[in-house]
mmCIF file of C-alpha atoms in Angstrom:
data_model
loop_
_atom_site.group_PDB
_atom_site.id
_atom_site.type_symbol
_atom_site.label_atom_id
_atom_site.label_comp_id
_atom_site.label_asym_id
_atom_site.label_seq_id
_atom_site.Cartn_x
_atom_site.Cartn_y
_atom_site.Cartn_z
ATOM 1 C CA MET M 1 141.519 149.774 137.316
ATOM 2 C CA LEU M 2 142.792 147.965 134.135
ATOM 3 C CA LEU M 3 140.873 144.741 134.761
ATOM 4 C CA ALA M 4 137.502 146.982 135.578
ATOM 5 C CA ALA M 5 138.026 148.945 132.292
ATOM 6 C CA LEU M 6 138.841 145.839 130.230
ATOM 7 C CA GLU M 7 135.446 144.401 131.632
ATOM 8 C CA ARG M 8 133.342 147.503 130.754
ATOM 9 C CA PHE M 9 134.780 147.160 127.259
ATOM 10 C CA VAL M 10 133.797 143.605 126.905
ATOM 11 C CA THR M 11 130.219 144.273 128.211
ATOM 12 C CA LYS M 12 129.759 147.294 125.757
ATOM 13 C CA GLN M 13 130.944 145.292 122.743
ATOM 14 C CA HIS M 14 128.752 142.310 123.722
ATOM 15 C CA SER M 15 125.694 144.592 124.082
ATOM 16 C CA GLU M 16 126.285 146.754 121.118
ATOM 17 C CA ALA M 17 126.675 143.212 118.793
ATOM 18 C CA LYS M 18 123.560 141.691 120.731
ATOM 19 C CA ARG M 19 121.624 145.052 119.341
ATOM 20 C CA SER M 20 122.756 144.880 115.935
ATOM 21 C CA LYS M 21 121.906 141.181 115.915
ATOM 22 C CA MET M 22 118.356 142.044 116.735
ATOM 23 C CA ALA M 23 118.017 145.035 114.357
ATOM 24 C CA THR M 24 119.161 143.136 111.632
ATOM 25 C CA PRO M 25 116.210 141.556 109.772
ATOM 26 C CA SER M 26 116.420 137.824 108.764
ATOM 27 C CA PRO M 27 116.975 137.255 105.073
ATOM 28 C CA LYS M 28 114.258 136.374 102.712
ATOM 29 C CA PHE M 29 114.067 134.692 99.292
ATOM 30 C CA PHE M 30 111.579 136.186 96.805
ATOM 31 C CA GLY M 31 110.582 133.847 94.024
ATOM 32 C CA GLU M 32 107.969 131.621 92.499
ATOM 33 C CA LYS M 33 106.091 129.770 95.612
ATOM 34 C CA LYS M 34 105.270 126.193 94.501
ATOM 35 C CA VAL M 35 101.711 125.198 94.598
ATOM 36 C CA LYS M 36 100.926 122.042 96.332
ATOM 37 C CA THR M 37 98.954 119.512 94.501
ATOM 38 C CA LEU M 38 95.768 117.786 95.645
ATOM 39 C CA TRP M 39 97.657 114.673 96.810
ATOM 40 C CA GLU M 40 100.272 116.552 98.670
ATOM 41 C CA GLU M 41 97.589 118.489 100.576
ATOM 42 C CA ILE M 42 95.987 115.515 101.519
ATOM 43 C CA CYS M 43 99.042 113.634 102.747
ATOM 44 C CA ASP M 44 99.971 116.828 104.903
ATOM 45 C CA GLU M 45 96.408 116.884 106.309
ATOM 46 C CA PHE M 46 96.696 113.082 107.049
ATOM 47 C CA SER M 47 100.304 113.572 108.593
ATOM 48 C CA ALA M 48 98.692 116.348 110.963
ATOM 49 C CA GLN M 49 95.691 114.389 112.243
ATOM 50 C CA ARG M 50 97.927 111.241 112.455
ATOM 51 C CA ALA M 51 100.289 113.422 114.669
ATOM 52 C CA LEU M 52 97.372 114.702 116.987
ATOM 53 C CA PHE M 53 96.285 110.957 117.028
ATOM 54 C CA GLU M 54 99.669 109.841 118.129
ATOM 55 C CA GLU M 55 99.762 112.422 120.916
ATOM 56 C CA ARG M 56 96.657 111.575 122.501
ATOM 57 C CA ASP M 57 97.326 107.796 122.267
ATOM 58 C CA PHE M 58 99.907 106.925 124.867
ATOM 59 C CA ASP M 59 101.410 103.409 125.246
ATOM 60 C CA ASP M 60 101.327 101.841 128.717
ATOM 61 C CA ASN M 61 104.861 100.572 127.974
ATOM 62 C CA ALA M 62 106.457 103.882 127.016
ATOM 63 C CA SER M 63 104.271 106.160 129.538
ATOM 64 C CA ILE M 64 105.836 106.932 133.089
ATOM 65 C CA ALA M 65 102.425 107.767 134.517
ATOM 66 C CA THR M 66 101.219 104.277 133.696
ATOM 67 C CA ASP M 67 104.183 102.068 134.219
ATOM 68 C CA ILE M 68 102.854 98.480 135.181
ATOM 69 C CA THR M 69 104.454 97.059 138.277
ATOM 70 C CA GLN M 70 103.899 93.585 138.984
ATOM 71 C CA PHE M 71 101.237 92.866 141.738
ATOM 72 C CA SER M 72 102.219 90.866 144.822
ATOM 73 C CA ALA M 73 99.818 89.767 147.365
ATOM 74 C CA ARG M 74 102.639 89.464 149.906
ATOM 75 C CA ARG M 75 104.138 92.714 149.303
ATOM 76 C CA HIS M 76 100.732 94.753 147.991
ATOM 77 C CA THR M 77 97.333 95.322 149.289
ATOM 78 C CA PRO M 78 94.403 94.353 147.066
ATOM 79 C CA VAL M 79 92.947 97.877 147.210
ATOM 80 C CA VAL M 80 95.728 99.154 144.700
ATOM 81 C CA TYR M 81 95.043 96.574 142.216
ATOM 82 C CA GLY M 82 94.035 97.778 138.835
ATOM 83 C CA GLN M 83 94.766 101.486 139.839
ATOM 84 C CA MET M 84 97.034 104.104 139.347
ATOM 85 C CA VAL M 85 98.638 104.887 142.680
ATOM 86 C CA HIS M 86 101.093 107.617 143.673
ATOM 87 C CA HIS M 87 102.416 108.400 147.036
ATOM 88 C CA THR M 88 102.398 112.097 147.905
ATOM 89 C CA PRO M 89 104.338 113.157 150.786
ATOM 90 C CA ILE M 90 102.737 115.867 152.706
ATOM 91 C CA ASP M 91 103.048 117.817 156.202
ATOM 92 C CA ALA M 92 99.743 117.051 157.478
ATOM 93 C CA ASN M 93 98.598 113.901 159.300
ATOM 94 C CA VAL M 94 96.108 112.346 156.890
ATOM 95 C CA ALA M 95 95.182 109.538 159.211
ATOM 96 C CA GLU M 96 93.413 112.189 161.474
ATOM 97 C CA GLU M 97 91.110 112.989 158.811
ATOM 98 C CA PHE M 98 90.380 109.289 157.570
ATOM 99 C CA ASP M 99 86.758 107.894 157.400
ATOM 100 C CA ALA M 100 86.538 104.130 157.455
ATOM 101 C CA ALA M 101 83.087 104.412 155.742
ATOM 102 C CA VAL M 102 84.414 106.099 152.806
ATOM 103 C CA SER M 103 87.897 104.658 152.043
ATOM 104 C CA HIS M 104 90.184 101.619 153.055
ATOM 105 C CA PRO M 105 92.819 101.961 155.763
ATOM 106 C CA ALA M 106 95.201 100.710 153.472
ATOM 107 C CA ALA M 107 94.742 103.694 151.109
ATOM 108 C CA VAL M 108 95.812 106.234 153.468
ATOM 109 C CA GLY M 109 98.375 108.799 152.219
ATOM 110 C CA LEU M 110 97.809 107.089 148.627
ATOM 111 C CA THR M 111 96.489 108.963 145.576
ATOM 112 C CA MET M 112 94.554 106.519 143.332
ATOM 113 C CA LEU M 113 93.170 107.317 139.963
ATOM 114 C CA SER M 114 91.502 105.263 137.263
ATOM 115 C CA LYS M 115 92.675 105.319 133.739
ATOM 116 C CA PRO M 116 90.341 107.547 131.953
ATOM 117 C CA GLU M 117 88.459 105.727 129.110
ATOM 118 C CA PRO M 118 89.316 107.012 125.518
ATOM 119 C CA PRO M 119 87.065 109.620 124.031
ATOM 120 C CA PRO M 120 84.217 108.250 122.106
ATOM 121 C CA THR M 121 84.648 108.042 118.514
ATOM 122 C CA PRO M 122 82.611 110.781 116.811
ATOM 123 C CA PRO M 123 79.889 109.336 114.193
ATOM 124 C CA PRO M 124 81.199 109.400 110.564
ATOM 125 C CA SER M 125 79.617 112.162 108.469
ATOM 126 C CA PRO M 126 77.522 111.028 105.622
ATOM 127 C CA PRO M 127 79.236 110.587 102.340
ATOM 128 C CA PRO M 128 78.559 113.221 99.680
ATOM 129 C CA ASP M 129 76.470 112.722 96.527
ATOM 130 C CA PRO M 130 78.762 111.363 93.959
ATOM 131 C CA LYS M 131 76.999 113.217 91.136
ATOM 132 C CA THR M 132 77.038 116.642 92.631
ATOM 133 C CA CYS M 133 79.989 116.784 94.962
ATOM 134 C CA ALA M 134 83.357 118.297 94.258
ATOM 135 C CA PRO M 135 86.231 116.447 92.645
ATOM 136 C CA ARG M 136 88.260 116.703 95.948
ATOM 137 C CA GLU M 137 85.307 115.413 97.891
ATOM 138 C CA TYR M 138 84.764 112.498 95.649
ATOM 139 C CA LEU M 139 88.286 111.543 95.908
ATOM 140 C CA GLU M 140 88.287 111.829 99.727
ATOM 141 C CA ALA M 141 84.969 109.834 99.922
ATOM 142 C CA TYR M 142 85.092 107.085 97.371
ATOM 143 C CA VAL M 143 88.668 106.796 95.735
ATOM 144 C CA PHE M 144 91.248 107.025 98.400
ATOM 145 C CA PRO M 145 89.271 104.654 100.957
ATOM 146 C CA VAL M 146 89.539 101.928 98.654
ATOM 147 C CA LEU M 147 92.854 102.782 96.864
ATOM 148 C CA THR M 148 94.962 103.485 100.195
ATOM 149 C CA PRO M 149 94.813 100.013 101.350
ATOM 150 C CA ALA M 150 95.301 98.505 97.786
ATOM 151 C CA LEU M 151 98.564 100.504 97.725
ATOM 152 C CA ILE M 152 99.862 99.565 101.411
ATOM 153 C CA ALA M 153 99.256 95.724 100.389
ATOM 154 C CA MET M 154 101.140 96.544 97.340
ATOM 155 C CA LEU M 155 103.964 97.920 99.144
ATOM 156 C CA ASN M 156 104.001 95.021 101.628
ATOM 157 C CA GLN M 157 104.074 92.578 98.760
ATOM 158 C CA ALA M 158 106.847 94.489 96.859
ATOM 159 C CA LYS M 159 108.948 94.379 100.306
ATOM 160 C CA ILE M 160 108.181 90.332 100.322
ATOM 161 C CA GLU M 161 109.414 90.168 96.586
ATOM 162 C CA LYS M 162 112.379 92.179 97.340
ATOM 163 C CA CYS M 163 111.756 94.690 95.135
ATOM 164 C CA PHE M 164 113.731 97.367 97.369
ATOM 165 C CA GLU M 165 116.769 95.201 97.031
ATOM 166 C CA ARG M 166 116.924 94.173 93.381
ATOM 167 C CA LYS M 167 116.970 96.316 90.134
ATOM 168 C CA ARG M 168 114.764 93.644 88.288
ATOM 169 C CA THR M 169 112.043 91.387 89.875
ATOM 170 C CA LYS M 170 108.826 89.691 88.477
ATOM 171 C CA PHE M 171 106.608 91.661 90.428
ATOM 172 C CA ASN M 172 104.480 93.998 88.747
ATOM 173 C CA GLY M 173 102.505 96.763 90.637
ATOM 174 C CA CYS M 174 99.712 97.524 88.122
ATOM 175 C CA ASP M 175 99.029 93.746 87.845
ATOM 176 C CA PHE M 176 98.704 93.538 91.806
ATOM 177 C CA LEU M 177 96.641 96.359 91.934
ATOM 178 C CA THR M 178 94.486 95.184 89.191
ATOM 179 C CA GLU M 179 93.928 91.796 91.103
ATOM 180 C CA TYR M 180 93.519 93.261 94.487
ATOM 181 C CA LEU M 181 90.962 95.794 93.515
ATOM 182 C CA TYR M 182 88.904 93.250 91.511
ATOM 183 C CA LYS M 183 88.684 90.554 94.287
ATOM 184 C CA ASN M 184 88.311 93.270 97.074
ATOM 185 C CA ASN M 185 85.099 94.892 95.477
ATOM 186 C CA PRO M 186 82.834 95.487 98.478
ATOM 187 C CA HIS M 187 79.585 94.562 96.389
ATOM 188 C CA LYS M 188 81.183 91.209 94.930
ATOM 189 C CA SER M 189 84.083 90.192 97.037
ATOM 190 C CA ALA M 190 82.258 86.741 97.825
ATOM 191 C CA GLU M 191 82.031 85.665 94.296
ATOM 192 C CA ARG M 192 85.612 86.993 93.166
ATOM 193 C CA GLU M 193 87.487 85.394 95.836
ATOM 194 C CA GLY M 194 90.225 83.074 94.597
ATOM 195 C CA THR M 195 90.216 84.587 91.151
ATOM 196 C CA SER M 196 93.744 85.163 89.748
ATOM 197 C CA LEU M 197 94.949 87.822 87.269
ATOM 198 C CA LEU M 198 94.685 85.913 84.220
ATOM 199 C CA GLN M 199 91.217 84.609 85.003
ATOM 200 C CA ILE M 200 89.666 88.369 85.054
ATOM 201 C CA PRO M 201 87.415 88.989 82.021
ATOM 202 C CA PHE M 202 88.713 92.101 80.930
ATOM 203 C CA VAL M 203 92.133 91.044 81.435
ATOM 204 C CA GLU M 204 91.852 87.998 79.263
ATOM 205 C CA THR M 205 90.188 90.289 76.596
ATOM 206 C CA TRP M 206 93.416 92.530 76.699
ATOM 207 C CA LEU M 207 95.743 89.925 76.687
ATOM 208 C CA GLN M 208 94.413 88.392 73.682
ATOM 209 C CA LYS M 209 94.677 91.674 71.979
ATOM 210 C CA HIS M 210 98.044 92.646 73.273
ATOM 211 C CA PRO M 211 99.858 89.577 74.061
ATOM 212 C CA ARG M 212 102.839 89.684 76.483
ATOM 213 C CA LYS M 213 106.343 88.627 76.040
ATOM 214 C CA PRO M 214 107.040 85.683 78.397
ATOM 215 C CA LEU M 215 109.249 86.750 81.407
ATOM 216 C CA PRO M 216 113.231 85.510 81.326
ATOM 217 C CA LEU M 217 113.856 82.657 83.490
ATOM 218 C CA SER M 218 115.803 84.641 85.638
ATOM 219 C CA LEU M 219 112.651 86.230 86.854
ATOM 220 C CA GLN M 220 110.517 83.380 86.843
ATOM 221 C CA TRP M 221 112.592 81.158 89.096
ATOM 222 C CA ASN M 222 112.754 81.989 92.925
ATOM 223 C CA GLU M 223 115.831 81.798 94.866
ATOM 224 C CA GLU M 224 115.578 78.108 95.576
ATOM 225 C CA GLN M 225 114.719 76.921 91.952
ATOM 226 C CA ALA M 226 117.775 79.002 90.934
ATOM 227 C CA ALA M 227 120.045 77.449 93.443
ATOM 228 C CA VAL M 228 118.992 73.920 92.531
ATOM 229 C CA ILE M 229 119.554 74.608 88.837
ATOM 230 C CA ILE M 230 123.154 76.255 89.425
ATOM 231 C CA GLN M 231 124.163 73.614 92.025
ATOM 232 C CA SER M 232 122.993 70.628 89.657
ATOM 233 C CA PHE M 233 124.847 72.508 86.840
ATOM 234 C CA TYR M 234 128.094 72.728 88.882
ATOM 235 C CA ARG M 235 127.913 69.114 89.875
ATOM 236 C CA GLY M 236 127.651 67.858 86.195
ATOM 237 C CA HIS M 237 130.547 70.191 85.533
ATOM 238 C CA MET M 238 132.762 68.727 88.121
ATOM 239 C CA VAL M 239 131.787 64.999 86.866
ATOM 240 C CA ARG M 240 132.747 65.789 83.423
ATOM 241 C CA CYS M 241 136.058 67.211 84.670
ATOM 242 C CA ARG M 242 137.293 63.752 85.707
ATOM 243 C CA GLU M 243 139.688 61.877 83.677
ATOM 244 C CA ASP M 244 137.654 58.645 83.148
ATOM 245 C CA VAL M 245 134.295 60.419 82.256
ATOM 246 C CA ALA M 246 136.280 62.701 79.735
ATOM 247 C CA GLU M 247 137.789 59.649 77.927
ATOM 248 C CA LEU M 248 134.323 58.110 77.882
ATOM 249 C CA ARG M 249 132.688 61.305 76.354
ATOM 250 C CA ALA M 250 135.955 61.224 73.786
ATOM 251 C CA TRP M 251 135.070 57.824 72.729
ATOM 252 C CA GLN M 252 131.329 58.575 72.481
ATOM 253 C CA ARG M 253 132.123 61.683 70.398
ATOM 254 C CA ASP M 254 134.462 59.465 67.926
ATOM 255 C CA TRP M 255 131.799 56.966 67.623
ATOM 256 C CA ARG M 256 128.987 59.399 66.792
ATOM 257 C CA GLU M 257 131.215 60.917 64.033
ATOM 258 C CA GLU M 258 131.962 57.438 62.557
ATOM 259 C CA ASN M 259 128.268 56.358 62.807
ATOM 260 C CA LYS M 260 126.963 59.767 61.459
ATOM 261 C CA ASN M 261 125.206 58.627 58.527
ATOM 262 C CA ILE M 262 124.673 55.011 59.304
ATOM 263 C CA ARG M 263 120.958 54.840 58.106
ATOM 264 C CA GLU M 264 122.079 56.098 54.739
ATOM 265 C CA LYS M 265 125.005 53.723 54.560
ATOM 266 C CA VAL M 266 122.792 50.850 55.212
ATOM 267 C CA GLU M 267 120.387 52.046 52.591
ATOM 268 C CA THR M 268 123.137 52.262 49.967
ATOM 269 C CA PHE M 269 124.564 48.819 50.972
ATOM 270 C CA TRP M 270 121.192 47.171 50.417
ATOM 271 C CA GLU M 271 120.525 49.029 47.094
ATOM 272 C CA GLU M 272 124.113 47.660 45.801
ATOM 273 C CA ARG M 273 123.070 44.234 46.851
ATOM 274 C CA GLU M 274 119.672 44.416 45.409
ATOM 275 C CA SER M 275 121.542 45.672 41.892
ATOM 276 C CA GLN M 276 123.954 42.924 41.785
ATOM 277 C CA VAL M 277 121.148 40.181 42.253
ATOM 278 C CA SER M 278 119.143 41.818 39.720
ATOM 279 C CA ASP M 279 122.040 41.833 37.226
ATOM 280 C CA ALA M 280 122.739 38.445 38.062
ATOM 281 C CA TRP M 281 119.367 37.279 37.338
ATOM 282 C CA GLY M 282 119.440 39.206 34.320
ATOM 283 C CA HIS M 283 122.347 37.267 32.559
#
């Protein structure tokens, strides 16, 4: 009886806690709701469309239904080649209803399906009029299709330049975008191919009026050039630390000090000799 009463008490407490939890409303926070910018809305919309696209597009290597098995003519019948095959065990005898005029005997008891073709891509909608459309439509139709590939290329180049690993690099994102957009202009891409940043006309004009300071050597050199210079300096330092080389350098230093003004000494010597000769002829 004691155990039964204890069980009823525990059950009652559990049911009351569950009812109180269901009756208690979830807390809410009241404040200023942040308004999303146009760029944030476009990114959210793009992420939602991409998620739907990734759900429809399955990879054959990752999908169980389309797992590819190596075909072997010794083990498999040619009927199943290129088909999605599944053996479904059933109680009925499927061989009794088999019709050789419709199917192949090797396909008895097998369910074969062909991989469905992807749905056709709908035709793109015509772009809006750039002079009368809204700012959002103008950005989506004319700006983002050109700017997005440039930003992706800039990020890839920044990764190559190791901008995400170092604090200071010679890579300039604005310069890269300027050169990329100038060379990839769909109306003039052929004639501008191979043009560098400093060869762009408006860049030349701007740099003439606003010249830039030269980059330090630490940003101009790549890793190979910096390694060669550091190694050469270190090898020279090790050579200069040798006793025979240090003695030779000390002798050279003393010799330079002794002959520091050798040209002036030679000129003074000849001037004195000329004055002595002139004095002798004068007497």
